[in-house]
PDB file of C-alpha atoms in Angstrom:
ATOM      1  CA  UNK A   1      70.131  95.607 110.007  1.00 91.00           C
ATOM      2  CA  UNK A   2      69.649  97.709 107.048  1.00 93.00           C
ATOM      3  CA  UNK A   3      68.825  96.108 103.432  1.00 96.00           C
ATOM      4  CA  UNK A   4      68.684  97.454 100.274  1.00 97.00           C
ATOM      5  CA  UNK A   5      66.603  95.208  97.415  1.00 96.00           C
ATOM      6  CA  UNK A   6      66.903  96.268  94.047  1.00 96.00           C
ATOM      7  CA  UNK A   7      64.641  95.639  90.890  1.00 96.00           C
ATOM      8  CA  UNK A   8      64.131  96.809  87.380  1.00 97.00           C
ATOM      9  CA  UNK A   9      66.859  95.890  85.304  1.00 96.00           C
ATOM     10  CA  UNK A  10      66.869  93.861  81.988  1.00 97.00           C
ATOM     11  CA  UNK A  11      67.719  93.896  78.609  1.00 98.00           C
ATOM     12  CA  UNK A  12      67.076  97.221  76.355  1.00 98.00           C
ATOM     13  CA  UNK A  13      67.991  98.334  73.146  1.00 98.00           C
ATOM     14  CA  UNK A  14      70.354 101.700  72.689  1.00 98.00           C
ATOM     15  CA  UNK A  15      68.197 104.451  73.127  1.00 98.00           C
ATOM     16  CA  UNK A  16      65.947 103.051  75.317  1.00 98.00           C
ATOM     17  CA  UNK A  17      64.887 103.509  78.951  1.00 98.00           C
ATOM     18  CA  UNK A  18      64.764 101.478  82.123  1.00 98.00           C
ATOM     19  CA  UNK A  19      63.802 102.629  85.930  1.00 98.00           C
ATOM     20  CA  UNK A  20      65.319 100.839  88.517  1.00 98.00           C
ATOM     21  CA  UNK A  21      63.936 100.699  91.925  1.00 98.00           C
ATOM     22  CA  UNK A  22      65.438 100.109  95.623  1.00 97.00           C
ATOM     23  CA  UNK A  23      63.481  99.518  98.542  1.00 97.00           C
ATOM     24  CA  UNK A  24      65.268  99.885 101.863  1.00 96.00           C
ATOM     25  CA  UNK A  25      64.532  98.729 105.124  1.00 95.00           C
ATOM     26  CA  UNK A  26      66.264  99.254 108.385  1.00 93.00           C
ATOM     27  CA  UNK A  27      67.392 102.770 107.640  1.00 92.00           C
ATOM     28  CA  UNK A  28      66.028 106.368 107.194  1.00 88.00           C
ATOM     29  CA  UNK A  29      66.605 108.631 104.122  1.00 89.00           C
ATOM     30  CA  UNK A  30      66.686 111.493 106.364  1.00 86.00           C
ATOM     31  CA  UNK A  31      69.924 110.441 107.842  1.00 88.00           C
ATOM     32  CA  UNK A  32      71.687 108.691 104.952  1.00 93.00           C
ATOM     33  CA  UNK A  33      72.661 109.320 101.455  1.00 94.00           C
ATOM     34  CA  UNK A  34      71.241 106.770  98.982  1.00 96.00           C
ATOM     35  CA  UNK A  35      72.011 106.125  95.136  1.00 97.00           C
ATOM     36  CA  UNK A  36      73.534 103.816  92.832  1.00 98.00           C
ATOM     37  CA  UNK A  37      77.117 102.408  91.508  1.00 98.00           C
ATOM     38  CA  UNK A  38      77.511 100.179  88.688  1.00 98.00           C
ATOM     39  CA  UNK A  39      79.950  97.615  87.643  1.00 98.00           C
ATOM     40  CA  UNK A  40      80.637  97.346  84.059  1.00 97.00           C
ATOM     41  CA  UNK A  41      82.227  93.554  82.669  1.00 94.00           C
ATOM     42  CA  UNK A  42      86.035  93.767  83.814  1.00 95.00           C
ATOM     43  CA  UNK A  43      85.441  97.124  85.429  1.00 96.00           C
ATOM     44  CA  UNK A  44      85.614  98.477  88.746  1.00 96.00           C
ATOM     45  CA  UNK A  45      82.484  99.885  90.530  1.00 97.00           C
ATOM     46  CA  UNK A  46      81.863 103.385  89.726  1.00 96.00           C
ATOM     47  CA  UNK A  47      79.331 105.688  91.341  1.00 97.00           C
ATOM     48  CA  UNK A  48      76.489 106.618  89.215  1.00 98.00           C
ATOM     49  CA  UNK A  49      74.036 109.095  91.319  1.00 97.00           C
ATOM     50  CA  UNK A  50      73.415 109.601  94.767  1.00 97.00           C
ATOM     51  CA  UNK A  51      70.987 112.007  96.745  1.00 95.00           C
ATOM     52  CA  UNK A  52      71.043 113.089  99.846  1.00 92.00           C
ATOM     53  CA  UNK A  53      67.469 114.813 100.944  1.00 84.00           C
ATOM     54  CA  UNK A  54      68.949 116.705 104.068  1.00 81.00           C
ATOM     55  CA  UNK A  55      71.337 118.452 101.391  1.00 79.00           C
ATOM     56  CA  UNK A  56      70.526 121.572  99.853  1.00 77.00           C
ATOM     57  CA  UNK A  57      73.227 120.818  97.044  1.00 77.00           C
ATOM     58  CA  UNK A  58      70.584 118.534  95.379  1.00 89.00           C
ATOM     59  CA  UNK A  59      71.585 114.912  93.469  1.00 95.00           C
ATOM     60  CA  UNK A  60      75.064 114.182  92.468  1.00 95.00           C
ATOM     61  CA  UNK A  61      75.743 112.418  88.823  1.00 97.00           C
ATOM     62  CA  UNK A  62      78.435 110.896  87.481  1.00 97.00           C
ATOM     63  CA  UNK A  63      79.450 112.872  83.942  1.00 97.00           C
ATOM     64  CA  UNK A  64      78.730 109.964  82.057  1.00 97.00           C
ATOM     65  CA  UNK A  65      75.083 110.100  83.044  1.00 98.00           C
ATOM     66  CA  UNK A  66      74.781 113.441  83.343  1.00 98.00           C
ATOM     67  CA  UNK A  67      71.098 114.367  81.290  1.00 98.00           C
ATOM     68  CA  UNK A  68      70.448 110.820  80.680  1.00 98.00           C
ATOM     69  CA  UNK A  69      69.536 109.552  84.267  1.00 98.00           C
ATOM     70  CA  UNK A  70      67.376 110.942  87.106  1.00 98.00           C
ATOM     71  CA  UNK A  71      67.586 109.563  90.611  1.00 97.00           C
ATOM     72  CA  UNK A  72      64.535 110.204  93.131  1.00 96.00           C
ATOM     73  CA  UNK A  73      63.003 109.383  96.343  1.00 95.00           C
ATOM     74  CA  UNK A  74      59.662 108.328  97.466  1.00 94.00           C
ATOM     75  CA  UNK A  75      60.372 108.758 101.446  1.00 91.00           C
ATOM     76  CA  UNK A  76      56.823 107.181 102.400  1.00 93.00           C
ATOM     77  CA  UNK A  77      57.854 103.872 100.554  1.00 94.00           C
ATOM     78  CA  UNK A  78      61.351 104.358 101.339  1.00 94.00           C
ATOM     79  CA  UNK A  79      62.491 103.237  97.851  1.00 96.00           C
ATOM     80  CA  UNK A  80      64.861 105.254  95.521  1.00 97.00           C
ATOM     81  CA  UNK A  81      64.595 105.047  91.726  1.00 98.00           C
ATOM     82  CA  UNK A  82      66.850 105.624  89.109  1.00 98.00           C
ATOM     83  CA  UNK A  83      65.220 106.787  85.683  1.00 98.00           C
ATOM     84  CA  UNK A  84      68.099 105.858  82.856  1.00 98.00           C
ATOM     85  CA  UNK A  85      66.660 107.264  79.348  1.00 98.00           C
ATOM     86  CA  UNK A  86      68.810 107.251  75.941  1.00 98.00           C
ATOM     87  CA  UNK A  87      70.702 104.097  77.343  1.00 98.00           C
ATOM     88  CA  UNK A  88      73.982 103.380  75.483  1.00 98.00           C
ATOM     89  CA  UNK A  89      75.537 100.036  75.192  1.00 98.00           C
ATOM     90  CA  UNK A  90      78.299 101.262  77.653  1.00 97.00           C
ATOM     91  CA  UNK A  91      76.162 101.586  80.471  1.00 98.00           C
ATOM     92  CA  UNK A  92      76.073  97.922  80.519  1.00 98.00           C
ATOM     93  CA  UNK A  93      76.553  96.618  84.143  1.00 98.00           C
ATOM     94  CA  UNK A  94      75.093  95.605  87.164  1.00 98.00           C
ATOM     95  CA  UNK A  95      73.795  98.314  89.175  1.00 98.00           C
ATOM     96  CA  UNK A  96      73.790  98.092  92.987  1.00 98.00           C
ATOM     97  CA  UNK A  97      71.840 100.352  95.232  1.00 98.00           C
ATOM     98  CA  UNK A  98      73.703 102.046  98.037  1.00 97.00           C
ATOM     99  CA  UNK A  99      73.480 104.000 101.314  1.00 97.00           C
ATOM    100  CA  UNK A 100      75.913 105.740 102.993  1.00 95.00           C
ATOM    101  CA  UNK A 101      76.232 108.609 105.680  1.00 93.00           C
ATOM    102  CA  UNK A 102      78.890 110.146 103.517  1.00 91.00           C
ATOM    103  CA  UNK A 103      77.907 111.422 100.185  1.00 90.00           C
ATOM    104  CA  UNK A 104      81.630 111.635  99.217  1.00 91.00           C
ATOM    105  CA  UNK A 105      81.855 108.186  99.049  1.00 93.00           C
ATOM    106  CA  UNK A 106      80.117 108.027  95.705  1.00 93.00           C
ATOM    107  CA  UNK A 107      82.799 109.951  93.863  1.00 91.00           C
ATOM    108  CA  UNK A 108      86.072 109.198  95.899  1.00 91.00           C
ATOM    109  CA  UNK A 109      88.204 106.469  94.141  1.00 89.00           C
ATOM    110  CA  UNK A 110      87.340 102.828  95.411  1.00 92.00           C
ATOM    111  CA  UNK A 111      84.093 104.212  97.169  1.00 94.00           C
ATOM    112  CA  UNK A 112      82.258 101.067  96.944  1.00 95.00           C
ATOM    113  CA  UNK A 113      84.512  99.256  99.353  1.00 95.00           C
ATOM    114  CA  UNK A 114      83.792 101.867 102.059  1.00 93.00           C
ATOM    115  CA  UNK A 115      79.806 101.724 101.510  1.00 95.00           C
ATOM    116  CA  UNK A 116      77.488 101.261 104.390  1.00 94.00           C
ATOM    117  CA  UNK A 117      74.908  99.183 103.106  1.00 96.00           C
ATOM    118  CA  UNK A 118      74.829  97.653  99.453  1.00 97.00           C
ATOM    119  CA  UNK A 119      72.303  95.952  97.747  1.00 97.00           C
ATOM    120  CA  UNK A 120      72.741  92.349  95.613  1.00 96.00           C
ATOM    121  CA  UNK A 121      72.567  94.099  92.303  1.00 97.00           C
ATOM    122  CA  UNK A 122      70.449  93.898  89.401  1.00 97.00           C
ATOM    123  CA  UNK A 123      71.660  93.371  85.784  1.00 98.00           C
ATOM    124  CA  UNK A 124      71.106  96.104  82.840  1.00 98.00           C
ATOM    125  CA  UNK A 125      71.949  95.014  79.347  1.00 98.00           C
ATOM    126  CA  UNK A 126      71.894  97.842  76.662  1.00 98.00           C
ATOM    127  CA  UNK A 127      71.875  95.917  73.203  1.00 98.00           C
ATOM    128  CA  UNK A 128      73.222  97.792  70.428  1.00 94.00           C
TER     129      UNK A 128
END
């Protein structure tokens, strides 16, 4: 059975940075797209970023985080990271690590409910 465990959330001032980590077990990054969703207070889950190392198109980012967030993987550690820079109060959310065979799950409406594997989430709070 596959599991994803997030870490790295916390409280940061606007303009600051955080790095989220997600350690995967029971699945291979060779076969799955992996990445992050988030859920802000009172809002639906939204795809933030995903990466599929077997895909030559490169990582996908939501428009709201392009240029500020960077996704990466360490395949030896089976870990995916999300480096978040220039954080804004509107980035405040619970961030969920996720894995799915289909990268399109990240940017299709309501995609979160279809994910094969989800983590428990880590809270990121950006103070203004």
